[in-house]
Structure formats: C-alpha cells, structure tokens
PDB file of C-alpha atoms in Angstrom:
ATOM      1  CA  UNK A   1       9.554  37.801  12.911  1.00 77.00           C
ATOM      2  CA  UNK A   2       5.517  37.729  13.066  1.00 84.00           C
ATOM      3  CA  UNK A   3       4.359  38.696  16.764  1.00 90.00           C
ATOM      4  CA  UNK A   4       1.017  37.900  17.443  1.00 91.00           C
ATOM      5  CA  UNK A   5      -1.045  40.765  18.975  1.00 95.00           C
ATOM      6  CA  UNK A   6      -4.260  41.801  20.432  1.00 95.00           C
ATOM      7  CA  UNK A   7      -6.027  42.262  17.229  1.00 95.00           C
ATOM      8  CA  UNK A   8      -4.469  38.526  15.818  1.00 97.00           C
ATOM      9  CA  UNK A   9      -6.866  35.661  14.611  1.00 97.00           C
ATOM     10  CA  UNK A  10      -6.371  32.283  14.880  1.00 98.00           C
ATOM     11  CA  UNK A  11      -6.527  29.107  13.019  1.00 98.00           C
ATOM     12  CA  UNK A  12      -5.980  25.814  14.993  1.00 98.00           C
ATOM     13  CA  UNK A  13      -5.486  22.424  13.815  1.00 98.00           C
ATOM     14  CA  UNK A  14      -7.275  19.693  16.279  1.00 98.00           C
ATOM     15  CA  UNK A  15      -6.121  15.796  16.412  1.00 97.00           C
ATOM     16  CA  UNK A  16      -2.885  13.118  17.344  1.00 95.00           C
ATOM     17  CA  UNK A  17      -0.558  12.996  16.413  1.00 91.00           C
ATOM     18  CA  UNK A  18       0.758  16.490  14.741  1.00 94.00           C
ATOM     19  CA  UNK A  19       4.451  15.973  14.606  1.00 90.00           C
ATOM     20  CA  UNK A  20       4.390  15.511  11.274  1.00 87.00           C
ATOM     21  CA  UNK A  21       1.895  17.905   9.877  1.00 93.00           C
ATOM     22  CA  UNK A  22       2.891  20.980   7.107  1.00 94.00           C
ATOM     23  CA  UNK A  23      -0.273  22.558   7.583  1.00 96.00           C
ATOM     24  CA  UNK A  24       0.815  25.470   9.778  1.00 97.00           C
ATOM     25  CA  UNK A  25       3.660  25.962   7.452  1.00 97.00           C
ATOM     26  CA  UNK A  26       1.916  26.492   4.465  1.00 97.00           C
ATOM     27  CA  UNK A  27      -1.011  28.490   5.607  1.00 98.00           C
ATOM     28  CA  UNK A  28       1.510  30.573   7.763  1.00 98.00           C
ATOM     29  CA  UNK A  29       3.489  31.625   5.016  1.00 98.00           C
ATOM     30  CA  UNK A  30       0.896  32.399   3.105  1.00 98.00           C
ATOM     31  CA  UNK A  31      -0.378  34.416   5.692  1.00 98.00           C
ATOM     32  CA  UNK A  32       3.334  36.035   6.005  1.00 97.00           C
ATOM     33  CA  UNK A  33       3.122  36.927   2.033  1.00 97.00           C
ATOM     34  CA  UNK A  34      -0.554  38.397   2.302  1.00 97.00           C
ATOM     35  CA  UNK A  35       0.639  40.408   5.521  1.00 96.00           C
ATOM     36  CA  UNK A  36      -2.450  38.852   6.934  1.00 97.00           C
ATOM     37  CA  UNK A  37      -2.467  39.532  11.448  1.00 98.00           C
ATOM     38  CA  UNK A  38      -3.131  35.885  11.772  1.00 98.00           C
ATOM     39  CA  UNK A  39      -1.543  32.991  12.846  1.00 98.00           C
ATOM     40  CA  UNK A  40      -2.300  28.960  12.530  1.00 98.00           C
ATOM     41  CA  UNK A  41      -1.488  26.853  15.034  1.00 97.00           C
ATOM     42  CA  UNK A  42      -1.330  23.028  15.940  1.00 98.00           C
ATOM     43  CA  UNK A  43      -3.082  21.444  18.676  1.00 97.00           C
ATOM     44  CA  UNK A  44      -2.411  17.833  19.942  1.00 98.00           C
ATOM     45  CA  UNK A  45      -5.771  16.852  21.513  1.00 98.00           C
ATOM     46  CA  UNK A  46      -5.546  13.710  23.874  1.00 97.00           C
ATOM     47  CA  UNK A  47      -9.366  12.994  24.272  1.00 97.00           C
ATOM     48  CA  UNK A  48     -12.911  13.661  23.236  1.00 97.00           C
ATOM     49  CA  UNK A  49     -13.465  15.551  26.096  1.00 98.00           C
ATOM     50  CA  UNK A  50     -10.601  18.015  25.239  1.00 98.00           C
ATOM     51  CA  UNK A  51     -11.750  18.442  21.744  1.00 98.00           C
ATOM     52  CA  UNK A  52     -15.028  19.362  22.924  1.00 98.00           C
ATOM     53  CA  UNK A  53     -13.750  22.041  25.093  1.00 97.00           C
ATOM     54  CA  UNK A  54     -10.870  23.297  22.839  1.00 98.00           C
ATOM     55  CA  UNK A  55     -14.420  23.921  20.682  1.00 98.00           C
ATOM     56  CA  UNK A  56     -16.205  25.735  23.208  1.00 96.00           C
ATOM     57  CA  UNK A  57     -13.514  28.326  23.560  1.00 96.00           C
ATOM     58  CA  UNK A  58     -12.568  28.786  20.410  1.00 97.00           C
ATOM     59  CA  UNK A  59     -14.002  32.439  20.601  1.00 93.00           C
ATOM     60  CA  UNK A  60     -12.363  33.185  23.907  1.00 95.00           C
ATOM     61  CA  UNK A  61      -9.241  32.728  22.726  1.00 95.00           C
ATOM     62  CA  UNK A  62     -10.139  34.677  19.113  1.00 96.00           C
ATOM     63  CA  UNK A  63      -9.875  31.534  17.092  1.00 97.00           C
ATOM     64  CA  UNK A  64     -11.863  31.923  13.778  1.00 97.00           C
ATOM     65  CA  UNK A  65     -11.482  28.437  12.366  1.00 98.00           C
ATOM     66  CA  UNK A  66     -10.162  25.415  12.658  1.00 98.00           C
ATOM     67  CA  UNK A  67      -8.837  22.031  10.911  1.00 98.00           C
ATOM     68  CA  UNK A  68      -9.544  18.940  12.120  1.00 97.00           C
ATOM     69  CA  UNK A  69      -7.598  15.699  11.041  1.00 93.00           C
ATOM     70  CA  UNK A  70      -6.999  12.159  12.668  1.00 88.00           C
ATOM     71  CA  UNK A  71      -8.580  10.586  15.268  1.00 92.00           C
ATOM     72  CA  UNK A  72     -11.408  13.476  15.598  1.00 95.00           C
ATOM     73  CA  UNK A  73     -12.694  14.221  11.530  1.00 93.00           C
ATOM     74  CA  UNK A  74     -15.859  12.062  12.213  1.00 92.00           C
ATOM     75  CA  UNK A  75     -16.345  12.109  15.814  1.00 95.00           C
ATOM     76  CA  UNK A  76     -16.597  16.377  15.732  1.00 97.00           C
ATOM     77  CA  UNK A  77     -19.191  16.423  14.043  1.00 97.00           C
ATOM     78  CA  UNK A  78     -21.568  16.106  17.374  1.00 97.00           C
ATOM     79  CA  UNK A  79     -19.701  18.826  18.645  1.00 98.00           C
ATOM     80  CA  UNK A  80     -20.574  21.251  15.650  1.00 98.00           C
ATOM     81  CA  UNK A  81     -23.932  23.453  15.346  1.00 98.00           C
ATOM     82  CA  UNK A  82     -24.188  22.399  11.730  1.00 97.00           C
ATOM     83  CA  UNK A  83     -22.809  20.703   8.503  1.00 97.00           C
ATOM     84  CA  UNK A  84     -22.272  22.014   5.246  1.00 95.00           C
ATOM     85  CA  UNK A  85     -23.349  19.007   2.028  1.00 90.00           C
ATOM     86  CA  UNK A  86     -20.015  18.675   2.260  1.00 92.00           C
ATOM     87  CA  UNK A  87     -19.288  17.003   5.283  1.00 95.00           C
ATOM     88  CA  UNK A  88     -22.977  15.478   5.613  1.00 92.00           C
ATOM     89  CA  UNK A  89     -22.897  13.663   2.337  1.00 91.00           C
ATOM     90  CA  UNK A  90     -19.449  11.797   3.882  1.00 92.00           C
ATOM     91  CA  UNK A  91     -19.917  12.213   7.280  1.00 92.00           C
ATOM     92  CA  UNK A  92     -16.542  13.637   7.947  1.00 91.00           C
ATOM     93  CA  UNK A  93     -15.179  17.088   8.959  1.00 96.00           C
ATOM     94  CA  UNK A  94     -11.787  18.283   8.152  1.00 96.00           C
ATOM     95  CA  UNK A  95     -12.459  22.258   8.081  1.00 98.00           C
ATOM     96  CA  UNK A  96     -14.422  24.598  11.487  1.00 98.00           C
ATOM     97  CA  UNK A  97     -15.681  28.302  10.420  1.00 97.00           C
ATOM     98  CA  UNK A  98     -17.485  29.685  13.100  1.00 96.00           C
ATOM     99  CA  UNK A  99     -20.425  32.083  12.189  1.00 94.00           C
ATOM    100  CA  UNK A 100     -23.441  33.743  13.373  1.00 92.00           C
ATOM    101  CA  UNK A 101     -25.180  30.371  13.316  1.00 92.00           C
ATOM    102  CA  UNK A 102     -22.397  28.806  15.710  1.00 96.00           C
ATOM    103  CA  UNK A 103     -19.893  26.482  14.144  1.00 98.00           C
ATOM    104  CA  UNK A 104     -20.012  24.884  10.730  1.00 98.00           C
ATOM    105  CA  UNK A 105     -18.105  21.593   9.806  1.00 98.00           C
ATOM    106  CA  UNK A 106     -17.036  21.198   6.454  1.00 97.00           C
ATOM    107  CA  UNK A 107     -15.468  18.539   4.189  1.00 96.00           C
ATOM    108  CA  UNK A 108     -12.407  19.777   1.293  1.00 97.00           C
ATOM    109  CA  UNK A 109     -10.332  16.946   1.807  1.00 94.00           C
ATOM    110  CA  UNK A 110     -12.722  15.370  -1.132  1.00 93.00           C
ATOM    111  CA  UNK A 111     -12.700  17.351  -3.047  1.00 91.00           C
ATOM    112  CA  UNK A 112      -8.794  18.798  -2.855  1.00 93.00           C
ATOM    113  CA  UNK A 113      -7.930  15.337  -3.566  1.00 94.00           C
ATOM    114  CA  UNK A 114     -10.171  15.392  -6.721  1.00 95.00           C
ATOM    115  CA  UNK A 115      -8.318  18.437  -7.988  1.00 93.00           C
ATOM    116  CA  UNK A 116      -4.839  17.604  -7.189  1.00 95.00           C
ATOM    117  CA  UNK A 117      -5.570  14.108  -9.067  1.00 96.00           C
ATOM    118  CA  UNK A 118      -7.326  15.618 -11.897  1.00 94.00           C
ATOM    119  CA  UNK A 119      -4.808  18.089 -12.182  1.00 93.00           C
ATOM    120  CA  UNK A 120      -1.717  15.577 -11.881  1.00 94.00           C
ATOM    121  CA  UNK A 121      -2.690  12.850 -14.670  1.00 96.00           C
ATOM    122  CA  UNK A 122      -5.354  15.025 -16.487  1.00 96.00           C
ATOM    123  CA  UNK A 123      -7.750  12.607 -16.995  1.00 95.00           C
ATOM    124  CA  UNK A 124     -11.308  11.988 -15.843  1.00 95.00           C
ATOM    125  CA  UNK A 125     -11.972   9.093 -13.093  1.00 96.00           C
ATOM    126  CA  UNK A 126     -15.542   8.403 -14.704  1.00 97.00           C
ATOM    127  CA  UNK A 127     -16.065   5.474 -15.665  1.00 97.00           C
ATOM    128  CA  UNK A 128     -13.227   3.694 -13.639  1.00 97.00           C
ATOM    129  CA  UNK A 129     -12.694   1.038 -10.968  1.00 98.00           C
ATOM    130  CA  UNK A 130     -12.073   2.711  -7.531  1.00 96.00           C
ATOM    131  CA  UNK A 131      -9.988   0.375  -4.933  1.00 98.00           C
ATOM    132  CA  UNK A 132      -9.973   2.285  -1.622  1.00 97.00           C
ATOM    133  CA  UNK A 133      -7.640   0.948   1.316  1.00 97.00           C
ATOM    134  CA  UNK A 134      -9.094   1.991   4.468  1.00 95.00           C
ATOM    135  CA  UNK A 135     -12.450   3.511   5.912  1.00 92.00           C
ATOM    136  CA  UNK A 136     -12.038   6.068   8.127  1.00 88.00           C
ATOM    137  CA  UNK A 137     -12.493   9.704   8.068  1.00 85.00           C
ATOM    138  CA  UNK A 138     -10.156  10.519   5.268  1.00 88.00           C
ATOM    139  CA  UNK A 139     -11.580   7.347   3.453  1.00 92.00           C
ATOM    140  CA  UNK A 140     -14.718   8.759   3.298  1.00 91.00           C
ATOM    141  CA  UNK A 141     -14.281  12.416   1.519  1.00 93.00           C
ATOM    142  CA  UNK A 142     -12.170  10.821  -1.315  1.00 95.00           C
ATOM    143  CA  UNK A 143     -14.783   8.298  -1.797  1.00 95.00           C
ATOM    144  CA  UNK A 144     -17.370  10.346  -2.139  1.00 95.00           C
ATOM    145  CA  UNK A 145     -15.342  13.062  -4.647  1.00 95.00           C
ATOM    146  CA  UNK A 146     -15.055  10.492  -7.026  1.00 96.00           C
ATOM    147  CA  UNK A 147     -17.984   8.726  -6.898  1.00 96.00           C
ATOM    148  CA  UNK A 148     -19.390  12.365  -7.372  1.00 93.00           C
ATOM    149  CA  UNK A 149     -17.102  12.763 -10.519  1.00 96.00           C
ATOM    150  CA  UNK A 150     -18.522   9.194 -11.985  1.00 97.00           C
ATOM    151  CA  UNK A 151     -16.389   6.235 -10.967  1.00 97.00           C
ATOM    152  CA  UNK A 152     -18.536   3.187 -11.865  1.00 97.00           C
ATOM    153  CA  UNK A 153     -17.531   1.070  -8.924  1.00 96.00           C
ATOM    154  CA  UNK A 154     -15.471   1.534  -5.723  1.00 97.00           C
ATOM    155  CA  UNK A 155     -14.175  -1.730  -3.883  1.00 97.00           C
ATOM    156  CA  UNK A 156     -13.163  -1.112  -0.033  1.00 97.00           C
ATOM    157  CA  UNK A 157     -10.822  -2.968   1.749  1.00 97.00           C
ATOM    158  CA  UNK A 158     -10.398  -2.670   5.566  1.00 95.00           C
ATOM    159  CA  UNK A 159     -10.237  -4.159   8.835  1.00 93.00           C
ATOM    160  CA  UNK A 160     -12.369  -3.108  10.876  1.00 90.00           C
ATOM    161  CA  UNK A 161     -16.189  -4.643   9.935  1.00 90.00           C
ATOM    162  CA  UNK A 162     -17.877  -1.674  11.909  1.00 91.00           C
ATOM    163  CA  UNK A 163     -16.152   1.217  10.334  1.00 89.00           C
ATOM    164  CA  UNK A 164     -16.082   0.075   7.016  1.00 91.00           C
ATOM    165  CA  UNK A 165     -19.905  -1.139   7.149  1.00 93.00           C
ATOM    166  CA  UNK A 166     -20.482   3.093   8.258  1.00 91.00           C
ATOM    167  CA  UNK A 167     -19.187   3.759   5.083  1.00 93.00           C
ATOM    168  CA  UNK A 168     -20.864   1.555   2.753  1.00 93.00           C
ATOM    169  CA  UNK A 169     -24.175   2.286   4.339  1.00 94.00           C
ATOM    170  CA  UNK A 170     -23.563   6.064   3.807  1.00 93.00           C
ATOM    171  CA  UNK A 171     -22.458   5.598   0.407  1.00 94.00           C
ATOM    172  CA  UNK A 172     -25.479   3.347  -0.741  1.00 94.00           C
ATOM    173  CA  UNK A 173     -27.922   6.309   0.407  1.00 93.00           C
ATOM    174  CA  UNK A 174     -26.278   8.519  -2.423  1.00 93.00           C
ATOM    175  CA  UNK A 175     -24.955   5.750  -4.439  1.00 95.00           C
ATOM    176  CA  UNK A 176     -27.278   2.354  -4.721  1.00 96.00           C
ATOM    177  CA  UNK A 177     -25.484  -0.563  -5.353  1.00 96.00           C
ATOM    178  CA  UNK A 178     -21.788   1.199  -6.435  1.00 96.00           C
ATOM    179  CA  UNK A 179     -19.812   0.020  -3.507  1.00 96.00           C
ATOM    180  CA  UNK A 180     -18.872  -3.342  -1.645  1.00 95.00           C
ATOM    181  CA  UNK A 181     -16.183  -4.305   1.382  1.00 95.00           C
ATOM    182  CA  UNK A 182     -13.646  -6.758   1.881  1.00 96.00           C
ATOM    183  CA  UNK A 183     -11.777  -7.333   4.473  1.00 94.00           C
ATOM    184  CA  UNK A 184      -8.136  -7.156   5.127  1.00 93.00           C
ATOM    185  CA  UNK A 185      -7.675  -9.081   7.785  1.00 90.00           C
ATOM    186  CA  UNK A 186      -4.619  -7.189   8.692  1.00 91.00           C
ATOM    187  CA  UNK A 187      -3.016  -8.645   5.306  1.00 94.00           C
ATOM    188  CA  UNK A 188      -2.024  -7.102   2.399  1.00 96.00           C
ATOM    189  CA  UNK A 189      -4.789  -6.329  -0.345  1.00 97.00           C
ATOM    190  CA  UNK A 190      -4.987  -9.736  -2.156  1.00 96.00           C
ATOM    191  CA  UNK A 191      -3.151  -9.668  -5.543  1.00 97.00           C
ATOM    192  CA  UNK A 192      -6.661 -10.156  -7.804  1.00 96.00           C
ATOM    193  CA  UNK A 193      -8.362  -7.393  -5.743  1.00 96.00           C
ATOM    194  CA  UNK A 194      -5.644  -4.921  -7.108  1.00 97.00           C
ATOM    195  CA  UNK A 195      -5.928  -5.897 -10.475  1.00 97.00           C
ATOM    196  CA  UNK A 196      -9.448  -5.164 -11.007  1.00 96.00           C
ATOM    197  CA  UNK A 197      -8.661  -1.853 -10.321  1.00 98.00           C
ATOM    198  CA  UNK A 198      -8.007   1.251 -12.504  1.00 98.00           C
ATOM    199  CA  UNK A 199      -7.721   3.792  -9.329  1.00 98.00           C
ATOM    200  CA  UNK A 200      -5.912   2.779  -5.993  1.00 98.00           C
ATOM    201  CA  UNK A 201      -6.067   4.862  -3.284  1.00 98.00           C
ATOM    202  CA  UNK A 202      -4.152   4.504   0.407  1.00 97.00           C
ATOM    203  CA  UNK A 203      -6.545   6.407   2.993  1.00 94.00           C
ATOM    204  CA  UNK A 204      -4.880   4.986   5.589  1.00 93.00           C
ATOM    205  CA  UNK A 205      -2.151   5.827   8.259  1.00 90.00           C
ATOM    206  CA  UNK A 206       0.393   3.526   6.559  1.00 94.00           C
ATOM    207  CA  UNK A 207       3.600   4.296   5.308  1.00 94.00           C
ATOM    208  CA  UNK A 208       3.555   7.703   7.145  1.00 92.00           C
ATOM    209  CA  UNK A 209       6.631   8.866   8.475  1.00 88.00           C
ATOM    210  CA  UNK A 210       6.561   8.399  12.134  1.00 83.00           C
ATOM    211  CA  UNK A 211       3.613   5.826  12.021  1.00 80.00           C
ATOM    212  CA  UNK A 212       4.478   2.660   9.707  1.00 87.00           C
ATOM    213  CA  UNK A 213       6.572   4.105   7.552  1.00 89.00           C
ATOM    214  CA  UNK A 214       7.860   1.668   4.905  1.00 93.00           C
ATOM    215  CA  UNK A 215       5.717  -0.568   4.844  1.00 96.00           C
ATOM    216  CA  UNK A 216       2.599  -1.355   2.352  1.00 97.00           C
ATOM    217  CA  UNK A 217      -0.595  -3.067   2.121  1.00 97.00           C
ATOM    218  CA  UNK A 218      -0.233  -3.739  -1.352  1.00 98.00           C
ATOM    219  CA  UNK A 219       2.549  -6.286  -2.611  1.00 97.00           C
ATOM    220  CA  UNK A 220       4.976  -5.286  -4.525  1.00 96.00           C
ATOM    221  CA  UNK A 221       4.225  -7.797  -7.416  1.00 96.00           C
ATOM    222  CA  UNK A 222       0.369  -6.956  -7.737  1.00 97.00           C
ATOM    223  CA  UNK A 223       0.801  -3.867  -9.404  1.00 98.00           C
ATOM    224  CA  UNK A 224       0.255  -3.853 -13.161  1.00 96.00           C
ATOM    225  CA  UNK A 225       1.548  -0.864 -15.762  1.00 97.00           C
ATOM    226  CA  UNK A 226      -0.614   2.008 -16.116  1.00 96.00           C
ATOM    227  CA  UNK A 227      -2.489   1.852 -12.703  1.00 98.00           C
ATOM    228  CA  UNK A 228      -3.373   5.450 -11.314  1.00 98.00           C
ATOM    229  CA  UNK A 229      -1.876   4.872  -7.505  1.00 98.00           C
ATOM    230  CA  UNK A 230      -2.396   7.046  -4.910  1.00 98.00           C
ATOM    231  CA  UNK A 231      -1.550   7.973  -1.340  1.00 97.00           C
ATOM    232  CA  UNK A 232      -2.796  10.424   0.972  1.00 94.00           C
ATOM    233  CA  UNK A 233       0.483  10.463   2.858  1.00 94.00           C
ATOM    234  CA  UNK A 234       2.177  13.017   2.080  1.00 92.00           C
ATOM    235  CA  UNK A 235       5.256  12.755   4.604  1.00 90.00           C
ATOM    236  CA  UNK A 236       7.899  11.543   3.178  1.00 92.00           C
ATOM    237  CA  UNK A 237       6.438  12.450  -0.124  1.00 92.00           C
ATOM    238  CA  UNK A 238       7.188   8.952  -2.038  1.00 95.00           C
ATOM    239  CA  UNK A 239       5.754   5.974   0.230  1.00 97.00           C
ATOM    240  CA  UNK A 240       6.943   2.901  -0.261  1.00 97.00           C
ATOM    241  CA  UNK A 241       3.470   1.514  -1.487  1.00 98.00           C
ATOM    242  CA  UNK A 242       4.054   4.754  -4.081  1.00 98.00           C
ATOM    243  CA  UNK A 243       8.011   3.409  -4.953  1.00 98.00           C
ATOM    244  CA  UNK A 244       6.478  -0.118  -5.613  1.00 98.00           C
ATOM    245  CA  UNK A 245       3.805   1.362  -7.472  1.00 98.00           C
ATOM    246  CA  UNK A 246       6.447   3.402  -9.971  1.00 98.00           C
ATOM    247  CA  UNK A 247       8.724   0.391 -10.582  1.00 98.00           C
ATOM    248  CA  UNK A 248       5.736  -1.186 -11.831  1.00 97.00           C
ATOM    249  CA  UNK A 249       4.975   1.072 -14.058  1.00 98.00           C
ATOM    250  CA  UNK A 250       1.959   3.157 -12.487  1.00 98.00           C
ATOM    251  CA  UNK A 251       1.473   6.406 -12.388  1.00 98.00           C
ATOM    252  CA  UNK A 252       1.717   7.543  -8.644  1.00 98.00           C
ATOM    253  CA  UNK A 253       0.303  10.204  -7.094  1.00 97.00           C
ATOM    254  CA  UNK A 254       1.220  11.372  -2.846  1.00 95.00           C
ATOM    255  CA  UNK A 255      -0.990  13.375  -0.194  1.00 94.00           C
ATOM    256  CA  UNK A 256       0.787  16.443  -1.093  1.00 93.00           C
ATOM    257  CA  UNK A 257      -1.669  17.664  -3.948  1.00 91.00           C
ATOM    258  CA  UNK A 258      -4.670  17.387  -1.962  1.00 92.00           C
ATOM    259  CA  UNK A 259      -2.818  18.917   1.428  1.00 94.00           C
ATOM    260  CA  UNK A 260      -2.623  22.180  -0.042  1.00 96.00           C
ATOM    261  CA  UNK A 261      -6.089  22.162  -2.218  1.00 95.00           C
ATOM    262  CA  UNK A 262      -7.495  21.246   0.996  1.00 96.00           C
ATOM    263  CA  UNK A 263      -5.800  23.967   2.797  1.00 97.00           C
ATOM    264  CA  UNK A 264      -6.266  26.547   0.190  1.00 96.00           C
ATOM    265  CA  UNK A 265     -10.338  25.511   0.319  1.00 96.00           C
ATOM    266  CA  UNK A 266      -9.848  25.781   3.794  1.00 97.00           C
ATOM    267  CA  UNK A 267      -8.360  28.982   3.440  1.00 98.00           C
ATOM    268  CA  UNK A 268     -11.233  30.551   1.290  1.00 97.00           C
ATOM    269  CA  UNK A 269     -14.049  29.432   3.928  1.00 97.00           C
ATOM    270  CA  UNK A 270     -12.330  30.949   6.639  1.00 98.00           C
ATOM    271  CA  UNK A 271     -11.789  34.807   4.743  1.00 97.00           C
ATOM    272  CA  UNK A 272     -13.526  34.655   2.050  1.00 96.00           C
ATOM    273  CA  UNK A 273     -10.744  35.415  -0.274  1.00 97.00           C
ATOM    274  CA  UNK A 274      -8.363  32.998  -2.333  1.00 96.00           C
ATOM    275  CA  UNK A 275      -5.198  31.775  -1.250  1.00 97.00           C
ATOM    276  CA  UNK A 276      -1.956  30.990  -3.077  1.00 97.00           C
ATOM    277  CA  UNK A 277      -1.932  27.433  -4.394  1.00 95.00           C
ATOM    278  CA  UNK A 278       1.482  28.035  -5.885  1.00 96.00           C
ATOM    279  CA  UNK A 279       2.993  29.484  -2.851  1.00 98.00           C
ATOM    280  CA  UNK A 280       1.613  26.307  -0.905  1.00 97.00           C
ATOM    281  CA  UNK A 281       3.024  23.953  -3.872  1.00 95.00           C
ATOM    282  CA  UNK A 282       6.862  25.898  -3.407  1.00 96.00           C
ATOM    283  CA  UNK A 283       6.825  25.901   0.416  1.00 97.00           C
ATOM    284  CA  UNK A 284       6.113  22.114   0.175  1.00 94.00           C
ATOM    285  CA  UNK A 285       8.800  21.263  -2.857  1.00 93.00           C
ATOM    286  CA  UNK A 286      11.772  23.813  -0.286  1.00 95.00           C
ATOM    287  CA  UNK A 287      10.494  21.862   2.661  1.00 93.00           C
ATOM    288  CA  UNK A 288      11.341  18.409   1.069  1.00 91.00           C
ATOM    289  CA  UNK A 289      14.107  20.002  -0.898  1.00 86.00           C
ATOM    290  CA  UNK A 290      12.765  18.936  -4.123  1.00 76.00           C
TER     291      UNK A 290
END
C-alpha cells in the first residue's frame, strides 16, 4: 500500500462534482508501476473563492500540478500567471504546472480528443461537417482541435445565447466565417441539423452517470449510417445518445479515448517524461470490466 511521505508530490484535480471521475485511478497506477513518490488526488471545490485559494497554496501543501474540469476550466484562467497557445487559443484550462514563472494553464483536452478519434476510426476530420452539442469549457478545446486539423464547418448548438456567443466570437478570431450557433432551446438537436453533419460531438454533461444519465439530445431517428458520433462522457462508457447512434449504424466513439490522452499529456507537462497510454487504456477496460 503507497504511503505518502515527506518527500511526496502532489497532483490535484479541482471542480464539482468528482464522484464519478477515473482520473486519480489512472494516473495513480501509473504512478504505482513507475514507482513514482507521488500521489493524485481529487478535490470537490464548492466556489470560486475556494478555487482561488486551493491555487494559492498549492506549494504549501507540495502540490506540483493540477487538473481542472467542470464548473472551473474557463473561469481559472484569471487565477493563473499565464497561458500556454493551448489554452489561449480556446480559452479553457484543463491542466496547472507550476514553474518559476508562477502557474501555467494549459489545454490537452483538444487535442487528446483529436488523437483518441484519429486513432479510433483512422481517418482525417478535414474537410468534414462538425456538429458540436454544447459550449462550455470542454466544448471549446474539441472545437478548436479540429478546426486546427481542417474541418470545413462546425455548427453549434446550445442553450445558453451568452456562452455559446463566447465561443463563436473566439473561434472567428482564428477561424473567419467557419462557425455559426443555434439554439436548443432545451430540445433535442432538430432532425435536419444532424443530418448535415459528418462529425457529432456531445460536449455536454448529458448522459453522464450520476447527472442525466440516459437521456439524449439527439433523437433516436435522426441518425443516418456512417455518421462519426461522439461523446465526451466517458462514465458509463456507452451513452445512450452513443447506443442510438450504433443501432443506426454510426460509428461511435465515448470520452474514454480522450480521458487518458488528456491525462497522459497531462502527465508529460507535469515531469517531463511520458506516461503509459496502454496502462491507462487497461486500467479503464478492468474498471468497466470490459
């Protein structure tokens, strides 16, 4: 059994809720296989003001780095000393490292959602229609990874006017003209809004276990065959917008893939060495029992 000591570092994960989360499981073991003296950690944060001094003492309390994840990704950012391109292309920060120059927000949720996509269907999104549900936080990193890696048009759908105007605003600095919002209206997304899509994405809280799990804000019957359909859920690992999606005929992708590239990215700011993707991958599949 791993003790912490004197001489441990820690890792801390910052937002609400964290029941749920796999994080410290993956990146513990991990550290358990590397026989690494650290030790990652969850941390339910009930306000601003909390996060703000949970930041402050981070180096009190010998904690190195940090994730960040729901309701705080965005809002951190004030609380930082700087941002990697990362995070200030999309405005969102999933990953702490603290350094000489204070503490440094970065962005791999992007990006590890990128890989674990690319990786799954091994095909290029270039070219392709984007539909992304949601606009937060989340929303924005996998937006901007694949309009980075050439989709030719993303469509946003989401509720909230404010939030999802943020994004499009940020997104026409870098990308002129490539993106447009519709809103929800706390309905599903309309049938004819799916099918002009090649690439769906969920980047929202739905279907989550705990939150509103099964249910969907996509219809059952607006799917068509060969769709690439995607969730960032990744708990339970096959939503029900994801079941729909597969007796439809799509191909479906969950959260799980870009959990652990986003952890492993994670991983390499904080030490500077490379993690174990395939470790991450196993713990997940025992966890689930798959």
């Amino acid at each position: 059994m791993f003790c912490p000591n004197v001489d441990t570092r820690f890792i801390a994960l910052y937002g609400n809720p964290l029941k749920q989360t796999l994080s410290p499981l993956l990146h513990n073991t991990v550290f358990e296989s590397k026989k690494m003296n650290n030790l990652y950690y969850p941390l339910e944060i009930q306000s601003f003001d909390d996060l703000s001094k949970a930041l402050k003492t981070m180096h009190v309390f010998n904690v190195i780095g940090a994730n960040v994840t729901m309701p705080y990704k965005e809002k951190v950012i004030e609380l930082l000393d700087g941002l990697d391109k990362s995070a200030e292309q999309c405005g969102a920060v999933n990953t702490v490292v603290t350094t000489e120059k204070g503490l440094i927000g970065y962005n791999t949720d992007g990006m590890g959602f990128l890989n674990s996509f690319m990786e799954e269907f091994n095909v290029s999104p270039e070219g392709k229609t984007f539909l992304l549900i949601g606009a937060g936080g989340a929303a924005k990193a996998v937006v901007f990874a694949f309009l980075n890696a050439g989709v030719s048009k993303v469509i946003v759908y989401n509720n909230s006017q404010t939030r999802a105007m943020s994004l499009l605003e940020r997104v026409e600095k870098f990308f002129p003209g490539k993106c447009e919002w519709r809103p929800l209206n706390n309905k599903p997304v309309p049938p004819e809004g799916i099918a002009e899509a090649d690439i769906i994405i969920n980047a929202t809280k739905v279907g989550m276990k705990g939150e509103a799990e099964g249910q969907s804000l996509v219809l059952p019957d607006s799917f068509r065959p060969g769709q690439f359909v995607c969730d960032v859920v990744y708990n339970p690992p096959e939503t029900k917008l994801l079941a729909d999606a597969k007796k439809a005929g799509c191909k479906i992708l969950s959260g799980d893939g870009m959990l652990v590239y986003q952890a492993a990215a994670a991983f390499k700011l904080w030490f500077g060495i490379d993690s174990d993707v395939e470790l991450m991958k196993r713990t997940f599949r025992n966890y689930f029992g798959f």
